[in-house]
Amino acid sequence: MSGAARARAETMESHPLTYPVGPRDGDAAPIDRVVALFSGAASAGPAAEAEADDWSASLTAVRGVAARVRGLQASARESVREAQHSVRAAETARRAAEDRARHAESLLRAALERAEQAEAQARAAAERAERAEAERTEARGWLRRMHECMVNEFGALSEAADQP
């Protein structure tokens, strides 16, 4: 239990306003006396009643209210501290998330650049392969024509040399 919560619990247990009790023996409750005291209703009654009032109970009630107000103020201060802590934690988490997002974006840009380079290299390799195939086809055609030419030109000579 936090210090403020403990103080609040102790304040609530030790003061008469926390667990109000109804009027005793026809007397007004202490809180009613406090309200009457500050609203001017106490002066409206006869002077004899004012002397019979138990002012110490009213003072106890005022002290109880003041203690409860102090407890509520402490609780409010604690709530503000906790809220500020939560705000700071959320801000830190937000900054960290933004940093991670920026890092992920830079990784994505680098990956896209590598992919574009790989595509360019693949296109260049495909073009080289097409050129190599075309050159191979051209070289085979040239060799076939050369073979035919040699057979046609030198075939007759070899036949003549074979005959005596």
PDB file of N, CA and C in Angstrom, residues 7-111:
ATOM      1  N   ALA A   7      -1.973   6.720   4.504  1.00  0.00           N
ATOM      2  CA  ALA A   7      -2.370   7.915   5.256  1.00  0.00           C
ATOM      3  C   ALA A   7      -3.862   8.164   5.094  1.00  0.00           C
ATOM      4  N   ARG A   8      -4.355   7.942   3.866  1.00  0.00           N
ATOM      5  CA  ARG A   8      -5.778   8.146   3.611  1.00  0.00           C
ATOM      6  C   ARG A   8      -6.602   7.157   4.429  1.00  0.00           C
ATOM      7  N   ALA A   9      -6.172   5.896   4.496  1.00  0.00           N
ATOM      8  CA  ALA A   9      -6.906   4.884   5.253  1.00  0.00           C
ATOM      9  C   ALA A   9      -6.885   5.222   6.739  1.00  0.00           C
ATOM     10  N   GLU A  10      -5.721   5.651   7.261  1.00  0.00           N
ATOM     11  CA  GLU A  10      -5.645   6.014   8.674  1.00  0.00           C
ATOM     12  C   GLU A  10      -6.518   7.218   8.978  1.00  0.00           C
ATOM     13  N   THR A  11      -6.541   8.191   8.060  1.00  0.00           N
ATOM     14  CA  THR A  11      -7.357   9.384   8.250  1.00  0.00           C
ATOM     15  C   THR A  11      -8.826   9.018   8.283  1.00  0.00           C
ATOM     16  N   MET A  12      -9.221   8.104   7.397  1.00  0.00           N
ATOM     17  CA  MET A  12     -10.632   7.734   7.325  1.00  0.00           C
ATOM     18  C   MET A  12     -11.065   6.986   8.579  1.00  0.00           C
ATOM     19  N   GLU A  13     -10.164   6.203   9.168  1.00  0.00           N
ATOM     20  CA  GLU A  13     -10.534   5.421  10.337  1.00  0.00           C
ATOM     21  C   GLU A  13     -10.567   6.266  11.608  1.00  0.00           C
ATOM     22  N   SER A  14      -9.777   7.346  11.650  1.00  0.00           N
ATOM     23  CA  SER A  14      -9.625   8.065  12.907  1.00  0.00           C
ATOM     24  C   SER A  14     -10.509   9.302  13.035  1.00  0.00           C
ATOM     25  N   HIS A  15     -11.315   9.615  12.035  1.00  0.00           N
ATOM     26  CA  HIS A  15     -12.117  10.829  12.100  1.00  0.00           C
ATOM     27  C   HIS A  15     -13.594  10.523  12.069  1.00  0.00           C
ATOM     28  N   PRO A  16     -14.371  11.306  12.806  1.00  0.00           N
ATOM     29  CA  PRO A  16     -15.804  11.019  12.918  1.00  0.00           C
ATOM     30  C   PRO A  16     -16.578  11.233  11.632  1.00  0.00           C
ATOM     31  N   LEU A  17     -16.060  12.030  10.688  1.00  0.00           N
ATOM     32  CA  LEU A  17     -16.819  12.304   9.462  1.00  0.00           C
ATOM     33  C   LEU A  17     -16.723  11.166   8.459  1.00  0.00           C
ATOM     34  N   THR A  18     -15.768  10.295   8.637  1.00  0.00           N
ATOM     35  CA  THR A  18     -15.596   9.203   7.706  1.00  0.00           C
ATOM     36  C   THR A  18     -16.761   8.230   7.792  1.00  0.00           C
ATOM     37  N   TYR A  19     -17.119   7.882   9.003  1.00  0.00           N
ATOM     38  CA  TYR A  19     -18.246   6.989   9.224  1.00  0.00           C
ATOM     39  C   TYR A  19     -19.251   7.748  10.097  1.00  0.00           C
ATOM     40  N   PRO A  20     -20.016   8.665   9.487  1.00  0.00           N
ATOM     41  CA  PRO A  20     -20.892   9.511  10.294  1.00  0.00           C
ATOM     42  C   PRO A  20     -21.910   8.682  11.069  1.00  0.00           C
ATOM     43  N   VAL A  21     -22.142   9.118  12.271  1.00  0.00           N
ATOM     44  CA  VAL A  21     -23.130   8.492  13.142  1.00  0.00           C
ATOM     45  C   VAL A  21     -24.297   9.460  13.234  1.00  0.00           C
ATOM     46  N   GLY A  22     -25.472   8.952  13.310  1.00  0.00           N
ATOM     47  CA  GLY A  22     -26.653   9.810  13.380  1.00  0.00           C
ATOM     48  C   GLY A  22     -26.682  10.625  14.663  1.00  0.00           C
ATOM     49  N   PRO A  23     -27.607  11.554  14.786  1.00  0.00           N
ATOM     50  CA  PRO A  23     -27.694  12.401  15.985  1.00  0.00           C
ATOM     51  C   PRO A  23     -27.907  11.554  17.232  1.00  0.00           C
ATOM     52  N   ARG A  24     -27.259  11.968  18.285  1.00  0.00           N
ATOM     53  CA  ARG A  24     -27.380  11.255  19.548  1.00  0.00           C
ATOM     54  C   ARG A  24     -28.280  12.042  20.488  1.00  0.00           C
ATOM     55  N   ASP A  25     -29.210  11.385  21.044  1.00  0.00           N
ATOM     56  CA  ASP A  25     -30.095  11.968  22.066  1.00  0.00           C
ATOM     57  C   ASP A  25     -30.703  13.288  21.607  1.00  0.00           C
ATOM     58  N   GLY A  26     -31.109  13.371  20.353  1.00  0.00           N
ATOM     59  CA  GLY A  26     -31.783  14.577  19.875  1.00  0.00           C
ATOM     60  C   GLY A  26     -30.814  15.674  19.461  1.00  0.00           C
ATOM     61  N   ASP A  27     -29.494  15.501  19.674  1.00  0.00           N
ATOM     62  CA  ASP A  27     -28.517  16.517  19.254  1.00  0.00           C
ATOM     63  C   ASP A  27     -28.291  16.404  17.751  1.00  0.00           C
ATOM     64  N   ALA A  28     -27.850  17.476  17.142  1.00  0.00           N
ATOM     65  CA  ALA A  28     -27.503  17.452  15.720  1.00  0.00           C
ATOM     66  C   ALA A  28     -26.138  16.798  15.566  1.00  0.00           C
ATOM     67  N   ALA A  29     -25.922  16.151  14.435  1.00  0.00           N
ATOM     68  CA  ALA A  29     -24.626  15.530  14.157  1.00  0.00           C
ATOM     69  C   ALA A  29     -23.562  16.621  14.080  1.00  0.00           C
ATOM     70  N   PRO A  30     -22.298  16.283  14.371  1.00  0.00           N
ATOM     71  CA  PRO A  30     -21.236  17.301  14.347  1.00  0.00           C
ATOM     72  C   PRO A  30     -21.144  18.021  13.009  1.00  0.00           C
ATOM     73  N   ILE A  31     -21.322  17.304  11.913  1.00  0.00           N
ATOM     74  CA  ILE A  31     -21.236  17.958  10.613  1.00  0.00           C
ATOM     75  C   ILE A  31     -22.365  18.965  10.435  1.00  0.00           C
ATOM     76  N   ASP A  32     -23.564  18.629  10.988  1.00  0.00           N
ATOM     77  CA  ASP A  32     -24.682  19.565  10.890  1.00  0.00           C
ATOM     78  C   ASP A  32     -24.380  20.826  11.680  1.00  0.00           C
ATOM     79  N   ARG A  33     -23.701  20.662  12.808  1.00  0.00           N
ATOM     80  CA  ARG A  33     -23.328  21.840  13.601  1.00  0.00           C
ATOM     81  C   ARG A  33     -22.332  22.710  12.853  1.00  0.00           C
ATOM     82  N   VAL A  34     -21.382  22.064  12.143  1.00  0.00           N
ATOM     83  CA  VAL A  34     -20.399  22.836  11.377  1.00  0.00           C
ATOM     84  C   VAL A  34     -21.099  23.605  10.275  1.00  0.00           C
ATOM     85  N   VAL A  35     -21.999  22.931   9.576  1.00  0.00           N
ATOM     86  CA  VAL A  35     -22.733  23.598   8.500  1.00  0.00           C
ATOM     87  C   VAL A  35     -23.550  24.740   9.069  1.00  0.00           C
ATOM     88  N   ALA A  36     -24.216  24.504  10.166  1.00  0.00           N
ATOM     89  CA  ALA A  36     -25.021  25.556  10.786  1.00  0.00           C
ATOM     90  C   ALA A  36     -24.130  26.706  11.242  1.00  0.00           C
ATOM     91  N   LEU A  37     -22.953  26.404  11.758  1.00  0.00           N
ATOM     92  CA  LEU A  37     -22.036  27.430  12.231  1.00  0.00           C
ATOM     93  C   LEU A  37     -21.636  28.364  11.101  1.00  0.00           C
ATOM     94  N   PHE A  38     -21.317  27.807   9.942  1.00  0.00           N
ATOM     95  CA  PHE A  38     -20.834  28.638   8.842  1.00  0.00           C
ATOM     96  C   PHE A  38     -21.950  29.205   7.975  1.00  0.00           C
ATOM     97  N   SER A  39     -23.125  28.653   8.055  1.00  0.00           N
ATOM     98  CA  SER A  39     -24.217  29.175   7.244  1.00  0.00           C
ATOM     99  C   SER A  39     -24.996  30.261   7.964  1.00  0.00           C
ATOM    100  N   GLY A  40     -24.746  30.454   9.244  1.00  0.00           N
ATOM    101  CA  GLY A  40     -25.453  31.478  10.001  1.00  0.00           C
ATOM    102  C   GLY A  40     -26.716  30.957  10.634  1.00  0.00           C
ATOM    103  N   ALA A  41     -27.046  29.699  10.425  1.00  0.00           N
ATOM    104  CA  ALA A  41     -28.263  29.134  10.989  1.00  0.00           C
ATOM    105  C   ALA A  41     -28.152  29.013  12.502  1.00  0.00           C
ATOM    106  N   ALA A  42     -26.941  28.883  13.025  1.00  0.00           N
ATOM    107  CA  ALA A  42     -26.768  28.754  14.463  1.00  0.00           C
ATOM    108  C   ALA A  42     -27.160  30.046  15.179  1.00  0.00           C
ATOM    109  N   SER A  43     -26.962  31.190  14.538  1.00  0.00           N
ATOM    110  CA  SER A  43     -27.304  32.461  15.174  1.00  0.00           C
ATOM    111  C   SER A  43     -28.792  32.744  15.116  1.00  0.00           C
ATOM    112  N   ALA A  44     -29.527  31.974  14.287  1.00  0.00           N
ATOM    113  CA  ALA A  44     -30.958  32.189  14.179  1.00  0.00           C
ATOM    114  C   ALA A  44     -31.689  31.635  15.393  1.00  0.00           C
ATOM    115  N   GLY A  45     -31.120  30.683  16.100  1.00  0.00           N
ATOM    116  CA  GLY A  45     -31.762  30.074  17.263  1.00  0.00           C
ATOM    117  C   GLY A  45     -31.631  30.963  18.484  1.00  0.00           C
ATOM    118  N   PRO A  46     -32.306  30.631  19.546  1.00  0.00           N
ATOM    119  CA  PRO A  46     -32.231  31.419  20.772  1.00  0.00           C
ATOM    120  C   PRO A  46     -30.846  31.348  21.383  1.00  0.00           C
ATOM    121  N   ALA A  47     -30.504  32.321  22.184  1.00  0.00           N
ATOM    122  CA  ALA A  47     -29.181  32.401  22.795  1.00  0.00           C
ATOM    123  C   ALA A  47     -28.967  31.258  23.775  1.00  0.00           C
ATOM    124  N   ALA A  48     -30.008  30.756  24.348  1.00  0.00           N
ATOM    125  CA  ALA A  48     -29.876  29.676  25.323  1.00  0.00           C
ATOM    126  C   ALA A  48     -29.368  28.407  24.650  1.00  0.00           C
ATOM    127  N   GLU A  49     -29.782  28.137  23.399  1.00  0.00           N
ATOM    128  CA  GLU A  49     -29.320  26.948  22.696  1.00  0.00           C
ATOM    129  C   GLU A  49     -27.844  27.042  22.394  1.00  0.00           C
ATOM    130  N   ALA A  50     -27.330  28.209  22.093  1.00  0.00           N
ATOM    131  CA  ALA A  50     -25.919  28.376  21.760  1.00  0.00           C
ATOM    132  C   ALA A  50     -25.044  27.990  22.943  1.00  0.00           C
ATOM    133  N   GLU A  51     -25.487  28.287  24.160  1.00  0.00           N
ATOM    134  CA  GLU A  51     -24.692  27.924  25.321  1.00  0.00           C
ATOM    135  C   GLU A  51     -24.702  26.416  25.552  1.00  0.00           C
ATOM    136  N   ALA A  52     -25.765  25.746  25.131  1.00  0.00           N
ATOM    137  CA  ALA A  52     -25.874  24.315  25.367  1.00  0.00           C
ATOM    138  C   ALA A  52     -25.130  23.497  24.305  1.00  0.00           C
ATOM    139  N   ASP A  53     -24.755  24.125  23.191  1.00  0.00           N
ATOM    140  CA  ASP A  53     -24.064  23.398  22.119  1.00  0.00           C
ATOM    141  C   ASP A  53     -22.729  22.864  22.602  1.00  0.00           C
ATOM    142  N   ASP A  54     -22.369  21.712  22.054  1.00  0.00           N
ATOM    143  CA  ASP A  54     -21.090  21.091  22.364  1.00  0.00           C
ATOM    144  C   ASP A  54     -20.092  21.527  21.299  1.00  0.00           C
ATOM    145  N   TRP A  55     -19.418  22.643  21.548  1.00  0.00           N
ATOM    146  CA  TRP A  55     -18.509  23.219  20.560  1.00  0.00           C
ATOM    147  C   TRP A  55     -17.281  22.343  20.352  1.00  0.00           C
ATOM    148  N   SER A  56     -16.908  21.593  21.329  1.00  0.00           N
ATOM    149  CA  SER A  56     -15.738  20.723  21.157  1.00  0.00           C
ATOM    150  C   SER A  56     -16.017  19.659  20.088  1.00  0.00           C
ATOM    151  N   ALA A  57     -17.269  19.185  20.010  1.00  0.00           N
ATOM    152  CA  ALA A  57     -17.620  18.211  18.977  1.00  0.00           C
ATOM    153  C   ALA A  57     -17.553  18.870  17.599  1.00  0.00           C
ATOM    154  N   SER A  58     -17.971  20.139  17.513  1.00  0.00           N
ATOM    155  CA  SER A  58     -17.887  20.860  16.242  1.00  0.00           C
ATOM    156  C   SER A  58     -16.435  21.042  15.837  1.00  0.00           C
ATOM    157  N   LEU A  59     -15.585  21.391  16.815  1.00  0.00           N
ATOM    158  CA  LEU A  59     -14.163  21.550  16.509  1.00  0.00           C
ATOM    159  C   LEU A  59     -13.558  20.218  16.073  1.00  0.00           C
ATOM    160  N   THR A  60     -13.986  19.145  16.702  1.00  0.00           N
ATOM    161  CA  THR A  60     -13.506  17.817  16.307  1.00  0.00           C
ATOM    162  C   THR A  60     -13.942  17.512  14.878  1.00  0.00           C
ATOM    163  N   ALA A  61     -15.185  17.889  14.553  1.00  0.00           N
ATOM    164  CA  ALA A  61     -15.686  17.671  13.197  1.00  0.00           C
ATOM    165  C   ALA A  61     -14.894  18.496  12.192  1.00  0.00           C
ATOM    166  N   VAL A  62     -14.592  19.751  12.542  1.00  0.00           N
ATOM    167  CA  VAL A  62     -13.811  20.608  11.654  1.00  0.00           C
ATOM    168  C   VAL A  62     -12.424  20.009  11.472  1.00  0.00           C
ATOM    169  N   ARG A  63     -11.832  19.541  12.552  1.00  0.00           N
ATOM    170  CA  ARG A  63     -10.511  18.918  12.444  1.00  0.00           C
ATOM    171  C   ARG A  63     -10.585  17.661  11.568  1.00  0.00           C
ATOM    172  N   GLY A  64     -11.645  16.912  11.715  1.00  0.00           N
ATOM    173  CA  GLY A  64     -11.823  15.710  10.896  1.00  0.00           C
ATOM    174  C   GLY A  64     -11.943  16.061   9.410  1.00  0.00           C
ATOM    175  N   VAL A  65     -12.738  17.106   9.132  1.00  0.00           N
ATOM    176  CA  VAL A  65     -12.896  17.544   7.743  1.00  0.00           C
ATOM    177  C   VAL A  65     -11.550  18.019   7.206  1.00  0.00           C
ATOM    178  N   ALA A  66     -10.826  18.801   8.022  1.00  0.00           N
ATOM    179  CA  ALA A  66      -9.521  19.302   7.586  1.00  0.00           C
ATOM    180  C   ALA A  66      -8.556  18.151   7.336  1.00  0.00           C
ATOM    181  N   ALA A  67      -8.570  17.156   8.202  1.00  0.00           N
ATOM    182  CA  ALA A  67      -7.697  16.000   8.016  1.00  0.00           C
ATOM    183  C   ALA A  67      -8.075  15.244   6.747  1.00  0.00           C
ATOM    184  N   ARG A  68      -9.364  15.105   6.535  1.00  0.00           N
ATOM    185  CA  ARG A  68      -9.805  14.411   5.319  1.00  0.00           C
ATOM    186  C   ARG A  68      -9.410  15.201   4.077  1.00  0.00           C
ATOM    187  N   VAL A  69      -9.534  16.534   4.116  1.00  0.00           N
ATOM    188  CA  VAL A  69      -9.126  17.380   2.986  1.00  0.00           C
ATOM    189  C   VAL A  69      -7.625  17.218   2.736  1.00  0.00           C
ATOM    190  N   ARG A  70      -6.839  17.215   3.832  1.00  0.00           N
ATOM    191  CA  ARG A  70      -5.401  17.014   3.676  1.00  0.00           C
ATOM    192  C   ARG A  70      -5.113  15.653   3.052  1.00  0.00           C
ATOM    193  N   GLY A  71      -5.838  14.637   3.483  1.00  0.00           N
ATOM    194  CA  GLY A  71      -5.670  13.297   2.902  1.00  0.00           C
ATOM    195  C   GLY A  71      -6.028  13.284   1.423  1.00  0.00           C
ATOM    196  N   LEU A  72      -7.113  13.966   1.085  1.00  0.00           N
ATOM    197  CA  LEU A  72      -7.512  14.042  -0.326  1.00  0.00           C
ATOM    198  C   LEU A  72      -6.481  14.811  -1.138  1.00  0.00           C
ATOM    199  N   GLN A  73      -5.912  15.870  -0.549  1.00  0.00           N
ATOM    200  CA  GLN A  73      -4.873  16.623  -1.242  1.00  0.00           C
ATOM    201  C   GLN A  73      -3.645  15.744  -1.475  1.00  0.00           C
ATOM    202  N   ALA A  74      -3.263  14.979  -0.460  1.00  0.00           N
ATOM    203  CA  ALA A  74      -2.123  14.070  -0.614  1.00  0.00           C
ATOM    204  C   ALA A  74      -2.418  13.037  -1.697  1.00  0.00           C
ATOM    205  N   SER A  75      -3.630  12.525  -1.679  1.00  0.00           N
ATOM    206  CA  SER A  75      -4.032  11.557  -2.698  1.00  0.00           C
ATOM    207  C   SER A  75      -3.989  12.193  -4.085  1.00  0.00           C
ATOM    208  N   ALA A  76      -4.454  13.436  -4.171  1.00  0.00           N
ATOM    209  CA  ALA A  76      -4.434  14.138  -5.464  1.00  0.00           C
ATOM    210  C   ALA A  76      -2.998  14.347  -5.931  1.00  0.00           C
ATOM    211  N   ARG A  77      -2.111  14.743  -4.997  1.00  0.00           N
ATOM    212  CA  ARG A  77      -0.701  14.923  -5.371  1.00  0.00           C
ATOM    213  C   ARG A  77      -0.103  13.603  -5.858  1.00  0.00           C
ATOM    214  N   GLU A  78      -0.417  12.516  -5.164  1.00  0.00           N
ATOM    215  CA  GLU A  78       0.083  11.194  -5.567  1.00  0.00           C
ATOM    216  C   GLU A  78      -0.460  10.828  -6.950  1.00  0.00           C
ATOM    217  N   SER A  79      -1.740  11.117  -7.177  1.00  0.00           N
ATOM    218  CA  SER A  79      -2.335  10.834  -8.489  1.00  0.00           C
ATOM    219  C   SER A  79      -1.655  11.648  -9.578  1.00  0.00           C
ATOM    220  N   VAL A  80      -1.347  12.904  -9.282  1.00  0.00           N
ATOM    221  CA  VAL A  80      -0.657  13.750 -10.263  1.00  0.00           C
ATOM    222  C   VAL A  80       0.731  13.183 -10.549  1.00  0.00           C
ATOM    223  N   ARG A  81       1.449  12.765  -9.488  1.00  0.00           N
ATOM    224  CA  ARG A  81       2.787  12.181  -9.698  1.00  0.00           C
ATOM    225  C   ARG A  81       2.693  10.922 -10.559  1.00  0.00           C
ATOM    226  N   GLU A  82       1.717  10.079 -10.250  1.00  0.00           N
ATOM    227  CA  GLU A  82       1.551   8.851 -11.033  1.00  0.00           C
ATOM    228  C   GLU A  82       1.191   9.170 -12.483  1.00  0.00           C
ATOM    229  N   ALA A  83       0.340  10.163 -12.686  1.00  0.00           N
ATOM    230  CA  ALA A  83      -0.042  10.557 -14.048  1.00  0.00           C
ATOM    231  C   ALA A  83       1.170  11.110 -14.795  1.00  0.00           C
ATOM    232  N   GLN A  84       1.975  11.933 -14.118  1.00  0.00           N
ATOM    233  CA  GLN A  84       3.176  12.464 -14.760  1.00  0.00           C
ATOM    234  C   GLN A  84       4.140  11.338 -15.112  1.00  0.00           C
ATOM    235  N   HIS A  85       4.273  10.376 -14.200  1.00  0.00           N
ATOM    236  CA  HIS A  85       5.138   9.228 -14.480  1.00  0.00           C
ATOM    237  C   HIS A  85       4.616   8.461 -15.701  1.00  0.00           C
ATOM    238  N   SER A  86       3.306   8.265 -15.761  1.00  0.00           N
ATOM    239  CA  SER A  86       2.709   7.558 -16.897  1.00  0.00           C
ATOM    240  C   SER A  86       2.938   8.324 -18.190  1.00  0.00           C
ATOM    241  N   VAL A  87       2.815   9.646 -18.133  1.00  0.00           N
ATOM    242  CA  VAL A  87       3.030  10.471 -19.325  1.00  0.00           C
ATOM    243  C   VAL A  87       4.482  10.346 -19.781  1.00  0.00           C
ATOM    244  N   ARG A  88       5.420  10.413 -18.818  1.00  0.00           N
ATOM    245  CA  ARG A  88       6.836  10.279 -19.188  1.00  0.00           C
ATOM    246  C   ARG A  88       7.112   8.901 -19.788  1.00  0.00           C
ATOM    247  N   ALA A  89       6.540   7.866 -19.192  1.00  0.00           N
ATOM    248  CA  ALA A  89       6.736   6.508 -19.718  1.00  0.00           C
ATOM    249  C   ALA A  89       6.142   6.380 -21.119  1.00  0.00           C
ATOM    250  N   ALA A  90       4.967   6.952 -21.319  1.00  0.00           N
ATOM    251  CA  ALA A  90       4.332   6.897 -22.644  1.00  0.00           C
ATOM    252  C   ALA A  90       5.160   7.667 -23.666  1.00  0.00           C
ATOM    253  N   GLU A  91       5.705   8.804 -23.269  1.00  0.00           N
ATOM    254  CA  GLU A  91       6.534   9.598 -24.169  1.00  0.00           C
ATOM    255  C   GLU A  91       7.802   8.825 -24.537  1.00  0.00           C
ATOM    256  N   THR A  92       8.401   8.173 -23.563  1.00  0.00           N
ATOM    257  CA  THR A  92       9.594   7.360 -23.828  1.00  0.00           C
ATOM    258  C   THR A  92       9.254   6.215 -24.785  1.00  0.00           C
ATOM    259  N   ALA A  93       8.140   5.567 -24.540  1.00  0.00           N
ATOM    260  CA  ALA A  93       7.712   4.465 -25.412  1.00  0.00           C
ATOM    261  C   ALA A  93       7.419   4.977 -26.825  1.00  0.00           C
ATOM    262  N   ARG A  94       6.812   6.164 -26.924  1.00  0.00           N
ATOM    263  CA  ARG A  94       6.513   6.742 -28.235  1.00  0.00           C
ATOM    264  C   ARG A  94       7.803   7.023 -28.997  1.00  0.00           C
ATOM    265  N   ARG A  95       8.782   7.631 -28.290  1.00  0.00           N
ATOM    266  CA  ARG A  95      10.059   7.927 -28.951  1.00  0.00           C
ATOM    267  C   ARG A  95      10.750   6.646 -29.407  1.00  0.00           C
ATOM    268  N   ALA A  96      10.725   5.635 -28.554  1.00  0.00           N
ATOM    269  CA  ALA A  96      11.347   4.355 -28.920  1.00  0.00           C
ATOM    270  C   ALA A  96      10.642   3.747 -30.136  1.00  0.00           C
ATOM    271  N   ALA A  97       9.325   3.825 -30.167  1.00  0.00           N
ATOM    272  CA  ALA A  97       8.566   3.289 -31.314  1.00  0.00           C
ATOM    273  C   ALA A  97       8.901   4.070 -32.583  1.00  0.00           C
ATOM    274  N   GLU A  98       9.029   5.387 -32.470  1.00  0.00           N
ATOM    275  CA  GLU A  98       9.396   6.185 -33.639  1.00  0.00           C
ATOM    276  C   GLU A  98      10.796   5.820 -34.122  1.00  0.00           C
ATOM    277  N   ASP A  99      11.723   5.620 -33.189  1.00  0.00           N
ATOM    278  CA  ASP A  99      13.080   5.216 -33.566  1.00  0.00           C
ATOM    279  C   ASP A  99      13.060   3.867 -34.282  1.00  0.00           C
ATOM    280  N   ARG A 100      12.273   2.918 -33.737  1.00  0.00           N
ATOM    281  CA  ARG A 100      12.175   1.610 -34.388  1.00  0.00           C
ATOM    282  C   ARG A 100      11.548   1.738 -35.781  1.00  0.00           C
ATOM    283  N   ALA A 101      10.552   2.595 -35.908  1.00  0.00           N
ATOM    284  CA  ALA A 101       9.901   2.783 -37.214  1.00  0.00           C
ATOM    285  C   ALA A 101      10.882   3.397 -38.218  1.00  0.00           C
ATOM    286  N   ARG A 102      11.666   4.404 -37.766  1.00  0.00           N
ATOM    287  CA  ARG A 102      12.657   5.008 -38.661  1.00  0.00           C
ATOM    288  C   ARG A 102      13.696   3.969 -39.090  1.00  0.00           C
ATOM    289  N   HIS A 103      14.133   3.159 -38.135  1.00  0.00           N
ATOM    290  CA  HIS A 103      15.116   2.118 -38.450  1.00  0.00           C
ATOM    291  C   HIS A 103      14.533   1.113 -39.446  1.00  0.00           C
ATOM    292  N   ALA A 104      13.286   0.698 -39.216  1.00  0.00           N
ATOM    293  CA  ALA A 104      12.632  -0.247 -40.131  1.00  0.00           C
ATOM    294  C   ALA A 104      12.487   0.359 -41.528  1.00  0.00           C
ATOM    295  N   GLU A 105      12.160   1.648 -41.593  1.00  0.00           N
ATOM    296  CA  GLU A 105      12.038   2.312 -42.893  1.00  0.00           C
ATOM    297  C   GLU A 105      13.373   2.350 -43.616  1.00  0.00           C
ATOM    298  N   SER A 106      14.453   2.628 -42.875  1.00  0.00           N
ATOM    299  CA  SER A 106      15.769   2.659 -43.527  1.00  0.00           C
ATOM    300  C   SER A 106      16.157   1.261 -44.004  1.00  0.00           C
ATOM    301  N   LEU A 107      15.834   0.234 -43.199  1.00  0.00           N
ATOM    302  CA  LEU A 107      16.098  -1.142 -43.641  1.00  0.00           C
ATOM    303  C   LEU A 107      15.286  -1.483 -44.886  1.00  0.00           C
ATOM    304  N   LEU A 108      14.041  -1.030 -44.916  1.00  0.00           N
ATOM    305  CA  LEU A 108      13.187  -1.282 -46.083  1.00  0.00           C
ATOM    306  C   LEU A 108      13.753  -0.597 -47.318  1.00  0.00           C
ATOM    307  N   ARG A 109      14.186   0.683 -47.162  1.00  0.00           N
ATOM    308  CA  ARG A 109      14.769   1.391 -48.312  1.00  0.00           C
ATOM    309  C   ARG A 109      16.011   0.660 -48.820  1.00  0.00           C
ATOM    310  N   ALA A 110      16.875   0.209 -47.894  1.00  0.00           N
ATOM    311  CA  ALA A 110      18.082  -0.513 -48.295  1.00  0.00           C
ATOM    312  C   ALA A 110      17.719  -1.812 -49.010  1.00  0.00           C
ATOM    313  N   ALA A 111      16.715  -2.528 -48.503  1.00  0.00           N
ATOM    314  CA  ALA A 111      16.285  -3.779 -49.131  1.00  0.00           C
ATOM    315  C   ALA A 111      15.719  -3.521 -50.527  1.00  0.00           C
TER     316      ALA A 111
END
